[in-house]
Short mmCIF file of C-alpha atoms and ligand atoms in Angstrom, two decimals:
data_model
loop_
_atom_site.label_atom_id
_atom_site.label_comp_id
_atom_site.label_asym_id
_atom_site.label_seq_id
_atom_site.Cartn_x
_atom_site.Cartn_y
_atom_site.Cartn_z
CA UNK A 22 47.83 50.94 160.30
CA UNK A 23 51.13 49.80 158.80
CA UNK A 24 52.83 50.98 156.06
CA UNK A 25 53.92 48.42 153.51
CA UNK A 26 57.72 49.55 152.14
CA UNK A 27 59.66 48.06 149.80
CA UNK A 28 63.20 46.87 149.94
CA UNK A 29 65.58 45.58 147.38
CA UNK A 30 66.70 41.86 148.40
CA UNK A 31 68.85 40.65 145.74
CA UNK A 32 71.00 42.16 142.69
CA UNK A 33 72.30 40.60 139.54
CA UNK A 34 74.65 42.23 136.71
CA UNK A 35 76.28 41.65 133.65
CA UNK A 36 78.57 43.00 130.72
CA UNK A 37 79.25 40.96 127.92
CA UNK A 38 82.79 39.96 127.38
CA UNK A 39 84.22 41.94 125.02
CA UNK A 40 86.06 44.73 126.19
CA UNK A 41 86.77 48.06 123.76
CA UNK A 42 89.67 50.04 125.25
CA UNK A 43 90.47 53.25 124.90
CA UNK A 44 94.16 52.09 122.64
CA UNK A 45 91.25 50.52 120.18
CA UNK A 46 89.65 53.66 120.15
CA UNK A 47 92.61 55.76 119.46
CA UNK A 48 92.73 53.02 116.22
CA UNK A 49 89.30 54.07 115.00
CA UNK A 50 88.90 57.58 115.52
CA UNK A 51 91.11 61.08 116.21
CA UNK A 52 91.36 60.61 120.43
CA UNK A 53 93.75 59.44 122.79
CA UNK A 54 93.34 57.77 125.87
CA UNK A 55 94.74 60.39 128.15
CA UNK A 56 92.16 62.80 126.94
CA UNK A 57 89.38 60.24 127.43
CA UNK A 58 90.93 59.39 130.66
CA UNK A 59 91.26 63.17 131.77
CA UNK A 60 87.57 64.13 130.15
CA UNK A 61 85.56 61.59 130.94
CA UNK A 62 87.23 58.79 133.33
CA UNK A 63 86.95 56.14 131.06
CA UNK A 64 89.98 53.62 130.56
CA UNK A 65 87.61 50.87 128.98
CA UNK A 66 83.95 49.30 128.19
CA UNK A 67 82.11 46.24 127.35
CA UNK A 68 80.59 46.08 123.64
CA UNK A 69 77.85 42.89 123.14
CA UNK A 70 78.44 40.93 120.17
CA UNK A 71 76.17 41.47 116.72
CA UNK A 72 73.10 39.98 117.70
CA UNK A 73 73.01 40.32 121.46
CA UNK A 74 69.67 42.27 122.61
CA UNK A 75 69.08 44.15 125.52
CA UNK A 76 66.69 41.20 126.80
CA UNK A 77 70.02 39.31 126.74
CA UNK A 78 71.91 41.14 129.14
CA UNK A 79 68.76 41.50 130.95
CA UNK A 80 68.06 37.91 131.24
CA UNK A 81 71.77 37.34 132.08
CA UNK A 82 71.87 39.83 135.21
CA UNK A 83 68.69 37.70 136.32
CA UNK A 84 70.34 34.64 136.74
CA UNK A 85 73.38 36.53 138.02
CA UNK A 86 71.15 37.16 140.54
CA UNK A 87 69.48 33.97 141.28
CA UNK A 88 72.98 32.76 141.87
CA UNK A 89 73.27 35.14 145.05
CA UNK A 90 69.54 34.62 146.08
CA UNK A 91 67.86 31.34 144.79
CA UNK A 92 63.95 31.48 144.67
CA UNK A 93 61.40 29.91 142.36
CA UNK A 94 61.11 32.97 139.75
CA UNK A 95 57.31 31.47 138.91
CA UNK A 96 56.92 34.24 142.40
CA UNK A 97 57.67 37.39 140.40
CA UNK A 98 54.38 39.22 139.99
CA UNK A 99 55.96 42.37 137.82
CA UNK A 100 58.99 42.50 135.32
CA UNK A 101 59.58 46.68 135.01
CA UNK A 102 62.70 46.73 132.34
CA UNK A 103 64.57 50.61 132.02
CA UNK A 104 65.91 50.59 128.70
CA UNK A 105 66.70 52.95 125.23
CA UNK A 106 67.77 49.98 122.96
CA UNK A 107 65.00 47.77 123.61
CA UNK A 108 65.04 44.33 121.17
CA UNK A 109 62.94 46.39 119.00
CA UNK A 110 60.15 49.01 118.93
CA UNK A 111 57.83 46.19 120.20
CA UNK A 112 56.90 44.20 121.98
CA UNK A 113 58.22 45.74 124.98
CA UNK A 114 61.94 44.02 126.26
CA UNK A 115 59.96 43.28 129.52
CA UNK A 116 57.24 40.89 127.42
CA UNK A 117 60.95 39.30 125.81
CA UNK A 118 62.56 38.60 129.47
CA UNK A 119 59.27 37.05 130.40
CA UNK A 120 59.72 34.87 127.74
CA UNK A 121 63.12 33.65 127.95
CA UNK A 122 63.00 33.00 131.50
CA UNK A 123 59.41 31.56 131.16
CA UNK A 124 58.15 33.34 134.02
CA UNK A 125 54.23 32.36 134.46
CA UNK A 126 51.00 34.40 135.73
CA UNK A 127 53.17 37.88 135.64
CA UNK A 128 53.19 40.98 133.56
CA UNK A 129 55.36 43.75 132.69
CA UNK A 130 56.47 46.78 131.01
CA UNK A 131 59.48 49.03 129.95
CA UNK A 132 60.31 52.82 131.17
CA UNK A 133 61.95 54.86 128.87
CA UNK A 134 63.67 57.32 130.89
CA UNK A 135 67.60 57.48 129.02
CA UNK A 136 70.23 57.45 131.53
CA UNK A 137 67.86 57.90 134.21
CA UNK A 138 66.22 54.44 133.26
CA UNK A 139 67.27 52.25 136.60
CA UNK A 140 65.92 54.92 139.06
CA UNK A 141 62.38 55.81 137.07
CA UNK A 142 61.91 51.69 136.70
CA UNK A 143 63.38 51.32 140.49
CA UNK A 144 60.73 54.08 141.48
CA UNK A 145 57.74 52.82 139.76
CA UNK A 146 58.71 48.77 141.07
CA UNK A 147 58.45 50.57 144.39
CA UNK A 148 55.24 52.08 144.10
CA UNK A 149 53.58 48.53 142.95
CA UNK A 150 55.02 46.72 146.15
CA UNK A 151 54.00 49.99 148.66
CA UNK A 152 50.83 49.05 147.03
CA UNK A 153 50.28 45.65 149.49
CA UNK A 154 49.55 43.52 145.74
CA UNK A 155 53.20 42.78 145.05
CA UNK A 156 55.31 40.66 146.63
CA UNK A 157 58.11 40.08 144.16
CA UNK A 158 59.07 42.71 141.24
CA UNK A 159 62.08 42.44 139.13
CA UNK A 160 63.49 45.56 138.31
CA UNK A 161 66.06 45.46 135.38
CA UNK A 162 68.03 48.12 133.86
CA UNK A 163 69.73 47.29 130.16
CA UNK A 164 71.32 49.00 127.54
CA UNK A 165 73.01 48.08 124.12
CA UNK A 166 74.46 51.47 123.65
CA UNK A 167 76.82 49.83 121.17
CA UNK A 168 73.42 49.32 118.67
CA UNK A 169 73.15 53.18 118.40
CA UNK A 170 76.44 54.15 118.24
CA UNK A 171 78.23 56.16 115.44
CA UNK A 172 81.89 54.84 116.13
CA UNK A 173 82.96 57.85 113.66
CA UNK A 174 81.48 59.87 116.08
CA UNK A 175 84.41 60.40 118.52
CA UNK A 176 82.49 62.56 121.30
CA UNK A 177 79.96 59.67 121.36
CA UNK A 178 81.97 56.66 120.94
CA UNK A 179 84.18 56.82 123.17
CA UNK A 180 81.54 57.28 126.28
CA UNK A 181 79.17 54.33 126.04
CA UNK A 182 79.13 51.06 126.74
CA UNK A 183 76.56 47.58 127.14
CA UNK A 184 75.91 46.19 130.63
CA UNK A 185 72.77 45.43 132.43
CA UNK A 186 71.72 45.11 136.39
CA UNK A 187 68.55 43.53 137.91
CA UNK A 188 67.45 43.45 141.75
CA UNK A 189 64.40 42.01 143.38
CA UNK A 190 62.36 44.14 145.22
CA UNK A 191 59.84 42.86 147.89
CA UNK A 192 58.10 44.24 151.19
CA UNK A 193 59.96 45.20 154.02
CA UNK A 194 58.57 46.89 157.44
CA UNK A 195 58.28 50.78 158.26
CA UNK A 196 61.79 52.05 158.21
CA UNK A 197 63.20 49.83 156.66
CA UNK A 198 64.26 49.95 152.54
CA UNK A 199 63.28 52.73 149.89
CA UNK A 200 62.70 55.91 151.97
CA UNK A 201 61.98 58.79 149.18
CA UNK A 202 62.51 59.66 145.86
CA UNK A 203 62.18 63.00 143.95
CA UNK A 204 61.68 63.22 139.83
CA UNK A 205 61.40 65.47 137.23
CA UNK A 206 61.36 65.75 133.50
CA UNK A 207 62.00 68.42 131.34
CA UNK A 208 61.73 68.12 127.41
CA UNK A 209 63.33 71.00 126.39
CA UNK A 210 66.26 69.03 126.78
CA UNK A 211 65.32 66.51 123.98
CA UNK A 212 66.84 68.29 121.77
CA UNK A 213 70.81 67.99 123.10
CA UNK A 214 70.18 63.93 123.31
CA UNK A 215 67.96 61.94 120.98
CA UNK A 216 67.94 59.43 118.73
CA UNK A 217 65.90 61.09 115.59
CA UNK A 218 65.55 58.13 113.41
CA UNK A 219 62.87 54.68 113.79
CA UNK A 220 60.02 56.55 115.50
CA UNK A 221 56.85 57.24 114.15
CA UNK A 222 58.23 60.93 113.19
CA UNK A 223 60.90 59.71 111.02
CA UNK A 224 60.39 55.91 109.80
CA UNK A 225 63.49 54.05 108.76
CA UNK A 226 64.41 54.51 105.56
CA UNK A 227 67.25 55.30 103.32
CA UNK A 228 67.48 58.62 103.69
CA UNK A 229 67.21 58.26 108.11
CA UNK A 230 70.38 55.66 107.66
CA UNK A 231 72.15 58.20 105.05
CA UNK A 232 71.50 60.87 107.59
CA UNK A 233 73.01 58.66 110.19
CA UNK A 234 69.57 59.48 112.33
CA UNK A 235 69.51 55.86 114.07
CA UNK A 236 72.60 56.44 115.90
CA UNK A 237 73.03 58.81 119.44
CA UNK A 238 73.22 62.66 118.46
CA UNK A 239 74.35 64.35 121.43
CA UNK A 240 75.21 67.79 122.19
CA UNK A 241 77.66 67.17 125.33
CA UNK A 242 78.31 70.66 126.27
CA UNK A 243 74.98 71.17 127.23
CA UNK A 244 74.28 67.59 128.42
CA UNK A 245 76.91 68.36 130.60
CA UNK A 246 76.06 71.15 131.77
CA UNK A 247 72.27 70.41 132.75
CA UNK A 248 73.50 67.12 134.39
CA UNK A 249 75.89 68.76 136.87
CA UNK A 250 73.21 71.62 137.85
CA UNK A 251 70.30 68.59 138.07
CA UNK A 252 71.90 65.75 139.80
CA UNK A 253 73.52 68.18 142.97
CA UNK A 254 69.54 69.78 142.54
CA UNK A 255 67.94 66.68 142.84
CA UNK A 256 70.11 65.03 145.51
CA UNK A 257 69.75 67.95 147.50
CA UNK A 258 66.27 67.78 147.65
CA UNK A 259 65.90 64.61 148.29
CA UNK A 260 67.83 64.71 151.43
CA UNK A 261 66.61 68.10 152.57
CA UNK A 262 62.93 66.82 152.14
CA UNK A 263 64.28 63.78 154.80
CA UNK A 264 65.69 66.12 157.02
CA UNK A 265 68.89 64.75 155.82
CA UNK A 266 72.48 66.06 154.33
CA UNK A 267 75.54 64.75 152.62
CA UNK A 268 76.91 63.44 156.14
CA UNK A 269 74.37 60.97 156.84
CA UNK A 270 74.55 58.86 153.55
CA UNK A 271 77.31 56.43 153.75
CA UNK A 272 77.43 54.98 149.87
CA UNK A 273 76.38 57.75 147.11
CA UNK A 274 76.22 56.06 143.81
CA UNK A 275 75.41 58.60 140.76
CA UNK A 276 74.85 57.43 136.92
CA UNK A 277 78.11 56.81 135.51
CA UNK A 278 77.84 59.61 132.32
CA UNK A 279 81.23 60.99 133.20
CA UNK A 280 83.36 61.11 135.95
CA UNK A 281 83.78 64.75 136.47
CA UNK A 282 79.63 65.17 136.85
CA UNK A 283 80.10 62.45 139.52
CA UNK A 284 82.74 64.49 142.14
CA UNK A 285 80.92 67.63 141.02
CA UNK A 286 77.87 66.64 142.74
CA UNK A 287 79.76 64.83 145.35
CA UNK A 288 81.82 68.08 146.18
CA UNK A 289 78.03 69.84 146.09
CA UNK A 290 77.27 67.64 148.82
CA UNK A 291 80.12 67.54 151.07
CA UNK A 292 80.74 63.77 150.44
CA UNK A 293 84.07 62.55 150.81
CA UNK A 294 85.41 60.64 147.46
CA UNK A 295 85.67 57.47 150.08
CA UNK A 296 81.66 56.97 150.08
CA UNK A 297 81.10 58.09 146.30
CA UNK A 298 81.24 55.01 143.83
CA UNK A 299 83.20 54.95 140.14
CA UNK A 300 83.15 52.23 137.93
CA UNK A 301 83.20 54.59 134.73
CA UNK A 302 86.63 53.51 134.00
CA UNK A 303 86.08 49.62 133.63
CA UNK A 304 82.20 49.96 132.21
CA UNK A 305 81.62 53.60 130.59
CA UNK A 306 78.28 54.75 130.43
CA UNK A 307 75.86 51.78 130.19
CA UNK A 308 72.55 53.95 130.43
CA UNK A 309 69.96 51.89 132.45
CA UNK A 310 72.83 49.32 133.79
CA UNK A 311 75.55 51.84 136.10
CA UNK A 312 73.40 51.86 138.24
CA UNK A 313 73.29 48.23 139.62
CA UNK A 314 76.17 47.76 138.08
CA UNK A 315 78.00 50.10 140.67
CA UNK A 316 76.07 48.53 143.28
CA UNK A 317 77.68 45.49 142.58
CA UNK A 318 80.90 47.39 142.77
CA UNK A 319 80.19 49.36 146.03
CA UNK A 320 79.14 45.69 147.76
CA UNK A 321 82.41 44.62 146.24
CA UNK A 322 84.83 46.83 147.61
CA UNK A 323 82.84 46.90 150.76
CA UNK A 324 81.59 50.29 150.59
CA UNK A 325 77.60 49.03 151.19
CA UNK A 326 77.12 47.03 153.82
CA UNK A 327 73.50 46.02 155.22
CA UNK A 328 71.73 48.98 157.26
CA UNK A 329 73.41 51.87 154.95
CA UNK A 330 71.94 54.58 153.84
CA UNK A 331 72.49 54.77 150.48
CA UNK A 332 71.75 57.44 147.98
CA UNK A 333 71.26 56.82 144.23
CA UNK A 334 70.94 59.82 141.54
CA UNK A 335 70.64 60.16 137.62
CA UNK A 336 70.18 62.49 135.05
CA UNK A 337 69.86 60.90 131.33
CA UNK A 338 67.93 61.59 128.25
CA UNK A 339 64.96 63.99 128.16
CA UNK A 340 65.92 65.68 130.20
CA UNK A 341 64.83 63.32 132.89
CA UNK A 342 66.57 63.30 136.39
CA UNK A 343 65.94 61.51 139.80
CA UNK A 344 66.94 60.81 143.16
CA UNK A 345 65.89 57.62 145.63
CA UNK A 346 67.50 57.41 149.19
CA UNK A 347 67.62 53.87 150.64
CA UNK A 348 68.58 51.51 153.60
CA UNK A 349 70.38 48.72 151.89
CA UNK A 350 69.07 45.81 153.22
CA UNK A 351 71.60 42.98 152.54
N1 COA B 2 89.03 63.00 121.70
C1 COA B 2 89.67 64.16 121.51
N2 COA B 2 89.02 65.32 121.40
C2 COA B 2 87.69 65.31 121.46
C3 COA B 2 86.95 64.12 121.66
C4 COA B 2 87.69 62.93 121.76
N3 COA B 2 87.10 61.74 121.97
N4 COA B 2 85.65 64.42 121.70
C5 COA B 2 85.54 65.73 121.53
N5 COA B 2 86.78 66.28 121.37
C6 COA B 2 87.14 67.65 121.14
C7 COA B 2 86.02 68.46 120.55
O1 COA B 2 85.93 68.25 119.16
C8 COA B 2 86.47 69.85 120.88
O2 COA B 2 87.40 70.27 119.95
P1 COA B 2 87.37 71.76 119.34
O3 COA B 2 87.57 72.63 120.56
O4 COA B 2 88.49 71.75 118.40
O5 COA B 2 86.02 71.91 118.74
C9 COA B 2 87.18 69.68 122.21
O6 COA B 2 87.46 68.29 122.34
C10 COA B 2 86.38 70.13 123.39
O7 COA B 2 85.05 69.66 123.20
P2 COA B 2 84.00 69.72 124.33
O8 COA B 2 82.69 69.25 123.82
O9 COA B 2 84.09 71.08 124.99
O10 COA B 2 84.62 68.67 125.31
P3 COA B 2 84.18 68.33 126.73
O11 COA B 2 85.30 68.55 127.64
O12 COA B 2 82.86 68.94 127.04
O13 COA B 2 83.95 66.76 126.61
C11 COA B 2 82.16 65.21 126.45
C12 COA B 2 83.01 66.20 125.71
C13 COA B 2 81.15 64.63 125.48
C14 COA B 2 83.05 64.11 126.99
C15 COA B 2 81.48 65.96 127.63
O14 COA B 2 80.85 67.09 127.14
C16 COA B 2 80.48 65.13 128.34
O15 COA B 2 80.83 64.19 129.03
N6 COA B 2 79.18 65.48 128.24
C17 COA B 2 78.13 64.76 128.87
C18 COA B 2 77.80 63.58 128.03
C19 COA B 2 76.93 62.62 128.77
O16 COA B 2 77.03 62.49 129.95
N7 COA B 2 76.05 61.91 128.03
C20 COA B 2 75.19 60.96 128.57
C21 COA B 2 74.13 61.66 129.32
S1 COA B 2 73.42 60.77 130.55
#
């Protein structure tokens, strides 16, 4: 019997235009760009305009995409959208995309998942193709961090930004595409990065926007902390579980959170900085978009080429963390 797999095909991204630097920061709040630059690796980010949606971004990394790949999107059979700043509480940002690019006969659905949005939505796309009924899934990851930011807030502020990625995933043979992934949540570690207010367990109201609950509250010591241990934890295992180590991926691309939690894992893993992709400097942290978004810049600077093995990690929100290994397959 064969095994159906399932390989990614095509990618889209996109960050909206307007760029907050680190000089605007230093206007806004007490920072300076050196310590931003030395803490976190981040010279700059893209902010959407008042008004722009997550299902914006989203819809424009789609046609990002069908600029690379053409095909007639009336073929996608699942929209899967990673996301913490969805349009609104419902209906889901998946339902929205489906809409604006009137995409017939398909359904859809959005993983919440933080930081680790792109790999839990790029996990559960591959499961529905593996499964012989789907032939082409969209898988999108997009954040509006800007919506939930306190910019008075300068340990906050200063790391996010808005950007969104999208590939197509469809089936490929045995040995080719998505190899493995490992996952694992745990919620103890809600309670160093939430987002108290809008929920059912604290309505909006005056009181949640006096208490400034509908913005990020994030303890980043801890955050941190967890991410460094999780992501080498989580990488490791999912290249030990393939018989594999550091030396046999050629592109490692981690979440973008901060740039020191990306060599620390790299270092873990005996990767040389060469196959290890950063793009935290020009996009921050852009939750479910670094993701594809460093794909873009890995294929750009010719550091993933077709037949690679690439490696893809995050820790976000939760806690949640995951790993997937990969051949890239174009
Ligand atoms: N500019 C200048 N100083 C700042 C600052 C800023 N933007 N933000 C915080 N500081 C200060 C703190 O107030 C603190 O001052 P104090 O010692 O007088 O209290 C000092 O810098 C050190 O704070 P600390 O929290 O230890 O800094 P840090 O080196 O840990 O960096 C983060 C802070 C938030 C950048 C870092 O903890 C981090 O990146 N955490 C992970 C966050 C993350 O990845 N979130 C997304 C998860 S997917």
């Amino acid at each position: 019997m064969t095994t159906t797999r399932a390989k990614i095909t095509a990618l889209g991204t996109y960050v909206p235009p307007r760029v907050l630097s680190n000089a605007d920061l230093e206007k806004m709040v007490d920072t300076t760009s050196e310590w931003i630059l030395e803490r976190v690796g981040i010279r700059e980010r893209h902010i959407a305009d008042k008004g722009v949606a997550a299902s914006d971004l989203a819809v424009a990394a789609v046609k990002n995409l069908l600029e690379s790949h053409p095909f007639d999107l009336q073929e996608v059979d699942l929209i899967v959208v990673g996301t913490v700043t969805p349009d609104m509480m419902y209906p889901s940002t998946a339902c929205l995309v489906q809409h604006k690019l009137g995409i017939q006969n398909t359904w859809g659905f959005d993983v919440s998942a933080g930081c680790s949005g792109f790999v839990y939505a790029l996990n559960t796309g591959v499961k529905f193709v593996e499964s012989g009924q789907y032939k082409k899934v969209l898988v999108i990851g997009s954040d509006v961090n800007s919506s939930m930011t306190d910019y008075t807030d300068r340990a906050v502020c200063i790391i996010f930004g808005d950007g969104a990625g999208a590939v197509l995933l469809e089936p490929c043979a045995d040995g080719e595409g998505v190899i493995d992934h490992v996952a694992q949540v745990e919620g103890m570690g809600g309670q160093y990065l939430f987002m108290p207010g809008g929920g059912s367990l604290n309505p909006a109201s005056h009181e949640t926007v006096d208490q400034k609950m509908h913005y990020i509250h994030q303890d980043g010591k801890n955050v941190f902390k967890y991410a460094v241990k999780k992501m080498a934890e989580m990488t490791e295992r999912v290249l030990e579980r393939n018989k594999l180590t550091g030396k046999d991926v050629d592109c490692f691309i981690a979440h973008q959170a901060n740039r020191r939690i990306i060599t620390a894992t790299a270092d873990r893993l005996g990767m040389p900085l060469e196959k290890v992709i950063i793009n935290i400097d020009r996009f921050g942290n852009t939750t479910a978009g670094t993701i594809p978004i460093a794909m873009r810049t890995a294929i750009d600077e010719g550091k993933l080429r077709k037949g690679d093995m690439l490696l893809i990690a995050a820790v976000g929100a939760g806690f949640t963390s995951g790993a997937t290994l990969m051949r890239w397959e174009f």
